[in-house]
Amino acid sequence: MNIMNKVTWKCMKQNKKRTIVTIIGVIICVAMITGVCTIAASFQETMIQNAIYQNGAYELHATISLDTYHQLKQDDKIKDIMRLTTIGSTENPIKDSYRNSINIYSLDVKHMDLIGAKLEEGKLPANKNEILVASSLLHNQAFQHQIGDTMTLPLGHIEYGEQGEINFIKEKEMTFTITGSVLCPTWENSDTYVMATMFDSSFLAKDNPLSVMFNLKTDKNFYKQIDDLTAAYDLQELNANNSLLIYKGISDNSVLATLIGVGAFLGVIILIGGFSLIYNAFSISLSERSRYLGMLSSIGATKKQKQASVFFEAFLIGIIAIPIGLLSGILGIKITFYFMSPYFANVFDVESGLAFVVNRWCILIPVVFSVFVLVISAWVPSLKASKINAISAIRQNGDFKIRKRDIKTSSLTRKLFGFEAELGLKNTKRYHARYLATLFSLIICIVLFMTASYFTTSMQQSVTMTSFASNYDLRVDFYTKNDKSIEELPELKELQQVKHAKSHTFFTEDSFQLEQVSLSDEAKAYIKIQSQGYDGLSEEDIKNMYYPRLYIQVLDDESFARYCEQIGVDVSEMKQKEPSFIFVNERNMYNDSDGSYREMKILKDVGNDITIVADSETNKKHSLHIVKQTDKVPDINPGYSSKLEVHAITNFANARLLNEELVAKGCPKISTFYEIQYQSDDAEALGKEVKAIVDGSDEITASFDNITEQRMREQQRTILISVFLYGFVVLILLICMTNIMNTISTSISLRKRELAMLKSIGITPSKFKKMIMYETLFYGIKAVVYGVPLGILCMFIMNLIYGQSLSFAFHVSWRNILFIILGVFFMLMIAMWYAIAKIRKDNIVETIRNESI
């Protein structure tokens, strides 16, 4: 270590607090970037492994001839290839199973991992007379064979009669020896059991096609390779395993692309925050560093030596902080995954939970970023310091090269707030470089907070848009016989008073064609996209197929009153002009052509009345009175829709009046289909109770849907996503707090001599506190003026990125922004008073004489 490096090292040890804070800042930034990269890599690998588990590891599937297979196998583009054909079917010997038959396949057993199958126990078949049995079948107690047994199977095909009865048509018999059991999720989830034997071309009959699954050697120019293979071998039916290719990054998916875009944008914001944290740690202490660089210059140090000294300081900080940051980020994510993996496996149907992956990018990206920031953070101060002469650096004249007009303040400042406020304002102007560094730090914190808040809110809204998160445990759909209404059937009232239900929603609905409506621009674009590929459709066909229908939804009084309260409607308004309705003109739409989701306004202009076609046969019209329009659908309509639809919501009293008007016009009444959605702590007992009522009635027929498990999974998914989202917010909060604390405390520490001089000329403790308070206030106000518009701009950009596949209206939550502003002021005040508290008991004379912080 040369003399320059020794001096640098000694200076760092002498200024321990600044050095430690800078190291901690670098550690936090590196850890966060490492954590984000590790989460992304782990999630991708988890989804890839799950896609392989669910559908197999193959990339492409085709139905070809045996000759074409031999040609494909020799192609240098092909990596792995597997043949599969169906030998036949046989009756399922387990009579109480929901699976009616067993399918027998002949395949290349050595490559069966391409379809997600793996040997569970035993050995692979060595010839066509040996066979593997599906694990679920072999381990079923009703199955009377074990590994090593020989069995004779009648093979043929299954036919279904007019009444749904099953008829097995026997064609031949074959004898097999069981060599092992095979586990394949694709087969286990089908409606038949499966057995598999070694591939043999003798099983290939004219009506038995040969299926092949294969992978390419490289993913580069993947779709061009597909085109080349299709042209070379005349592949008519070449299909891709999109569920795998999407997560490999080969196939496009609009939702995934949106999430990647949002993640990349957030990554940039985080990088800027990290840059601010590290850069300010160097930049704001330039005055102190300039002094010892000036001293080195006075004894003959060159510009290169002074710059090398600063870079050596950055090197020491990096060599300590970067490895600790990498290990902290990786360890933090590993611990998080350890606790969250079981929930992830249950919520997302992943076999083995979260895969923990640390690839080269998880190390390379944080290291490159932190080295880049450290170099820039060191280079700028060293460049400035190398340009000043020794005497100026030692005296720190560079900090005081100001003109009178530079610190001029308005006379109103002193008149309105006093001398302390004017002095605080002058302080912010006097040290321009420190002021800009502090202000930049606060602005970045506000932008980070606003972006993180909008990201969290948008992700939660996206989850709502892309799921059918129902708020009930048991649903009962039923029809009334003889077109009877709810008042005529005591069973319906009884169903609403079951003891095992905590609450319920009772409703009915019917749909009608709308007459002379004006579609919104979004709806027109949606219809245009949906109707693409149907060139022969007339305007009337498109209207019948894609134009929106009105769904009249009738709620029970309690549920309707609850809904009216949510949207701010007085129930008594519904009685002013009956029958009256609440009109919902917005819907979360799913576009199956590109997999995108849109929050869409359906109709362009809706007045106080809307006309429906009450009778499609006679084309009779009827007008419905609209009390209020809203964008909130009732809880009975969760998730999204793939068809344009609007809703008219009312209660049963209004529905009766509507039926009377319809009957008077000679139109049919609205549907006598009803649905009850129950919430219950014991859905199974509730189901039995409801079933007993339905079975005891001759007037209604019903079907049941118990979604307790599905609802719990949706709730767990929401909790899981919330954990990651709020964990992200906490990390952003940690960066911001560290940034503010570091910036303010270092700034105050560098001003100890100045503050001691103010005390030495008689400033009282109360006036000193007021000065600091106003200085803090000026910093905060300036940061808010610049930070809030920048934050809103970042939020808008994020909304545009979301709009690629998850489109919803851009909304600024001023309440959240107010909380963020108050939070920044609070942290700023805490940081300022913490820094002041550290110097409160310093001796004035010693502080003025002291040369270091």
Short mmCIF file of N, CA and C in Angstrom, two decimals, residues 563-633:
data_model
loop_
_atom_site.label_atom_id
_atom_site.label_comp_id
_atom_site.label_asym_id
_atom_site.label_seq_id
_atom_site.Cartn_x
_atom_site.Cartn_y
_atom_site.Cartn_z
N TYR A 563 -75.62 -2.75 -1.60
CA TYR A 563 -75.03 -2.27 -2.86
C TYR A 563 -75.29 -0.77 -3.04
N CYS A 564 -76.50 -0.33 -2.74
CA CYS A 564 -76.84 1.09 -2.85
C CYS A 564 -75.96 1.94 -1.93
N GLU A 565 -75.68 1.41 -0.75
CA GLU A 565 -74.83 2.13 0.19
C GLU A 565 -73.41 2.26 -0.36
N GLN A 566 -72.91 1.22 -1.04
CA GLN A 566 -71.57 1.25 -1.60
C GLN A 566 -71.42 2.32 -2.67
N ILE A 567 -72.46 2.53 -3.45
CA ILE A 567 -72.35 3.48 -4.57
C ILE A 567 -73.00 4.83 -4.26
N GLY A 568 -73.49 4.99 -3.03
CA GLY A 568 -74.03 6.28 -2.62
C GLY A 568 -75.41 6.59 -3.15
N VAL A 569 -76.28 5.58 -3.20
CA VAL A 569 -77.66 5.77 -3.66
C VAL A 569 -78.62 5.54 -2.49
N ASP A 570 -79.55 6.45 -2.33
CA ASP A 570 -80.60 6.28 -1.33
C ASP A 570 -81.65 5.32 -1.89
N VAL A 571 -81.93 4.24 -1.14
CA VAL A 571 -82.87 3.23 -1.61
C VAL A 571 -84.23 3.85 -1.90
N SER A 572 -84.58 4.89 -1.17
CA SER A 572 -85.89 5.52 -1.38
C SER A 572 -85.99 6.16 -2.78
N GLU A 573 -84.84 6.50 -3.38
CA GLU A 573 -84.87 7.05 -4.74
C GLU A 573 -85.43 6.05 -5.74
N MET A 574 -85.26 4.78 -5.44
CA MET A 574 -85.70 3.74 -6.37
C MET A 574 -87.23 3.66 -6.43
N LYS A 575 -87.91 4.38 -5.56
CA LYS A 575 -89.37 4.30 -5.52
C LYS A 575 -90.02 5.54 -6.13
N GLN A 576 -89.22 6.46 -6.64
CA GLN A 576 -89.78 7.68 -7.19
C GLN A 576 -90.48 7.42 -8.53
N LYS A 577 -89.87 6.59 -9.34
CA LYS A 577 -90.47 6.27 -10.64
C LYS A 577 -90.20 4.80 -10.90
N GLU A 578 -91.05 3.95 -10.42
CA GLU A 578 -90.80 2.52 -10.51
C GLU A 578 -91.33 1.97 -11.83
N PRO A 579 -90.76 0.91 -12.40
CA PRO A 579 -89.54 0.28 -11.91
C PRO A 579 -88.29 1.08 -12.27
N SER A 580 -87.35 1.18 -11.32
CA SER A 580 -86.14 1.97 -11.50
C SER A 580 -84.91 1.08 -11.37
N PHE A 581 -83.82 1.51 -12.02
CA PHE A 581 -82.63 0.67 -12.08
C PHE A 581 -81.36 1.50 -11.87
N ILE A 582 -80.33 0.82 -11.38
CA ILE A 582 -78.98 1.39 -11.34
C ILE A 582 -78.22 0.80 -12.53
N PHE A 583 -77.62 1.67 -13.33
CA PHE A 583 -77.00 1.23 -14.58
C PHE A 583 -75.49 1.16 -14.44
N VAL A 584 -74.90 0.00 -14.77
CA VAL A 584 -73.45 -0.20 -14.72
C VAL A 584 -72.94 -0.27 -16.16
N ASN A 585 -72.12 0.71 -16.52
CA ASN A 585 -71.69 0.84 -17.91
C ASN A 585 -70.21 0.50 -18.11
N GLU A 586 -69.56 -0.11 -17.10
CA GLU A 586 -68.16 -0.48 -17.22
C GLU A 586 -67.97 -1.94 -16.85
N ARG A 587 -66.92 -2.54 -17.44
CA ARG A 587 -66.67 -3.96 -17.19
C ARG A 587 -65.19 -4.25 -17.44
N ASN A 588 -64.65 -5.17 -16.65
CA ASN A 588 -63.31 -5.69 -16.92
C ASN A 588 -63.42 -6.70 -18.05
N MET A 589 -62.80 -6.41 -19.19
CA MET A 589 -62.94 -7.24 -20.38
C MET A 589 -61.66 -8.02 -20.64
N TYR A 590 -61.82 -9.27 -21.08
CA TYR A 590 -60.70 -10.12 -21.47
C TYR A 590 -60.74 -10.32 -22.98
N ASN A 591 -59.65 -9.99 -23.65
CA ASN A 591 -59.55 -10.16 -25.10
C ASN A 591 -58.76 -11.43 -25.38
N ASP A 592 -59.45 -12.50 -25.80
CA ASP A 592 -58.78 -13.78 -25.99
C ASP A 592 -57.87 -13.80 -27.21
N SER A 593 -57.93 -12.78 -28.06
CA SER A 593 -57.05 -12.75 -29.24
C SER A 593 -55.61 -12.38 -28.87
N ASP A 594 -55.43 -11.57 -27.84
CA ASP A 594 -54.06 -11.22 -27.43
C ASP A 594 -53.83 -11.43 -25.94
N GLY A 595 -54.83 -11.99 -25.22
CA GLY A 595 -54.65 -12.28 -23.80
C GLY A 595 -54.60 -11.06 -22.92
N SER A 596 -55.14 -9.94 -23.37
CA SER A 596 -55.08 -8.70 -22.60
C SER A 596 -56.38 -8.47 -21.82
N TYR A 597 -56.27 -7.60 -20.82
CA TYR A 597 -57.42 -7.24 -19.99
C TYR A 597 -57.63 -5.74 -20.08
N ARG A 598 -58.89 -5.33 -20.18
CA ARG A 598 -59.21 -3.91 -20.32
C ARG A 598 -60.35 -3.53 -19.38
N GLU A 599 -60.17 -2.42 -18.69
CA GLU A 599 -61.27 -1.82 -17.94
C GLU A 599 -61.97 -0.90 -18.94
N MET A 600 -63.20 -1.26 -19.34
CA MET A 600 -63.80 -0.65 -20.51
C MET A 600 -65.17 -0.05 -20.22
N LYS A 601 -65.39 1.16 -20.73
CA LYS A 601 -66.72 1.75 -20.77
C LYS A 601 -67.40 1.23 -22.03
N ILE A 602 -68.61 0.66 -21.89
CA ILE A 602 -69.25 -0.04 -23.00
C ILE A 602 -70.02 0.91 -23.91
N LEU A 603 -70.95 1.67 -23.35
CA LEU A 603 -71.79 2.56 -24.14
C LEU A 603 -71.28 4.00 -24.04
N LYS A 604 -71.47 4.75 -25.12
CA LYS A 604 -70.94 6.11 -25.18
C LYS A 604 -71.80 7.08 -24.39
N ASP A 605 -73.09 7.12 -24.70
CA ASP A 605 -73.99 8.06 -24.03
C ASP A 605 -75.22 7.32 -23.54
N VAL A 606 -75.50 7.45 -22.27
CA VAL A 606 -76.69 6.83 -21.68
C VAL A 606 -77.44 7.91 -20.90
N GLY A 607 -78.69 8.10 -21.24
CA GLY A 607 -79.49 9.11 -20.55
C GLY A 607 -80.19 8.55 -19.33
N ASN A 608 -81.35 9.11 -19.03
CA ASN A 608 -82.13 8.65 -17.88
C ASN A 608 -82.97 7.42 -18.20
N ASP A 609 -83.06 7.06 -19.46
CA ASP A 609 -83.83 5.89 -19.87
C ASP A 609 -83.03 5.11 -20.92
N ILE A 610 -83.23 3.81 -20.91
CA ILE A 610 -82.58 2.96 -21.92
C ILE A 610 -83.61 1.96 -22.43
N THR A 611 -83.59 1.71 -23.74
CA THR A 611 -84.61 0.87 -24.38
C THR A 611 -84.06 -0.52 -24.65
N ILE A 612 -84.86 -1.53 -24.31
CA ILE A 612 -84.49 -2.92 -24.56
C ILE A 612 -85.49 -3.55 -25.52
N VAL A 613 -85.07 -4.63 -26.19
CA VAL A 613 -85.99 -5.43 -26.99
C VAL A 613 -86.59 -6.47 -26.05
N ALA A 614 -87.81 -6.23 -25.59
CA ALA A 614 -88.43 -7.09 -24.59
C ALA A 614 -88.85 -8.44 -25.16
N ASP A 615 -89.19 -8.48 -26.42
CA ASP A 615 -89.61 -9.73 -27.07
C ASP A 615 -88.91 -9.79 -28.43
N SER A 616 -87.93 -10.69 -28.54
CA SER A 616 -87.14 -10.76 -29.78
C SER A 616 -87.97 -11.25 -30.96
N GLU A 617 -89.04 -12.03 -30.70
CA GLU A 617 -89.86 -12.56 -31.81
C GLU A 617 -90.74 -11.48 -32.41
N THR A 618 -91.36 -10.68 -31.57
CA THR A 618 -92.26 -9.62 -32.07
C THR A 618 -91.56 -8.26 -32.15
N ASN A 619 -90.30 -8.21 -31.67
CA ASN A 619 -89.49 -6.99 -31.68
C ASN A 619 -90.15 -5.86 -30.88
N LYS A 620 -90.85 -6.22 -29.81
CA LYS A 620 -91.49 -5.22 -28.95
C LYS A 620 -90.43 -4.60 -28.03
N LYS A 621 -90.55 -3.29 -27.84
CA LYS A 621 -89.57 -2.54 -27.05
C LYS A 621 -90.13 -2.20 -25.68
N HIS A 622 -89.21 -1.91 -24.76
CA HIS A 622 -89.62 -1.45 -23.44
C HIS A 622 -88.52 -0.55 -22.89
N SER A 623 -88.94 0.50 -22.20
CA SER A 623 -87.99 1.48 -21.68
C SER A 623 -87.78 1.26 -20.17
N LEU A 624 -86.51 1.33 -19.76
CA LEU A 624 -86.16 1.20 -18.34
C LEU A 624 -85.66 2.54 -17.82
N HIS A 625 -86.13 2.92 -16.64
CA HIS A 625 -85.73 4.19 -16.04
C HIS A 625 -84.44 4.01 -15.23
N ILE A 626 -83.45 4.87 -15.50
CA ILE A 626 -82.15 4.79 -14.83
C ILE A 626 -82.09 5.86 -13.74
N VAL A 627 -81.86 5.43 -12.50
CA VAL A 627 -81.74 6.36 -11.38
C VAL A 627 -80.31 6.89 -11.28
N LYS A 628 -79.33 6.00 -11.47
CA LYS A 628 -77.93 6.42 -11.36
C LYS A 628 -77.07 5.51 -12.22
N GLN A 629 -75.98 6.09 -12.75
CA GLN A 629 -74.97 5.31 -13.47
C GLN A 629 -73.73 5.19 -12.59
N THR A 630 -73.11 4.03 -12.61
CA THR A 630 -71.93 3.79 -11.78
C THR A 630 -70.98 2.84 -12.51
N ASP A 631 -69.73 2.79 -12.05
CA ASP A 631 -68.77 1.86 -12.63
C ASP A 631 -68.54 0.64 -11.74
N LYS A 632 -69.29 0.55 -10.65
CA LYS A 632 -69.10 -0.56 -9.70
C LYS A 632 -70.19 -1.61 -9.88
N VAL A 633 -69.76 -2.82 -10.22
CA VAL A 633 -70.71 -3.92 -10.35
C VAL A 633 -70.94 -4.54 -8.98
#
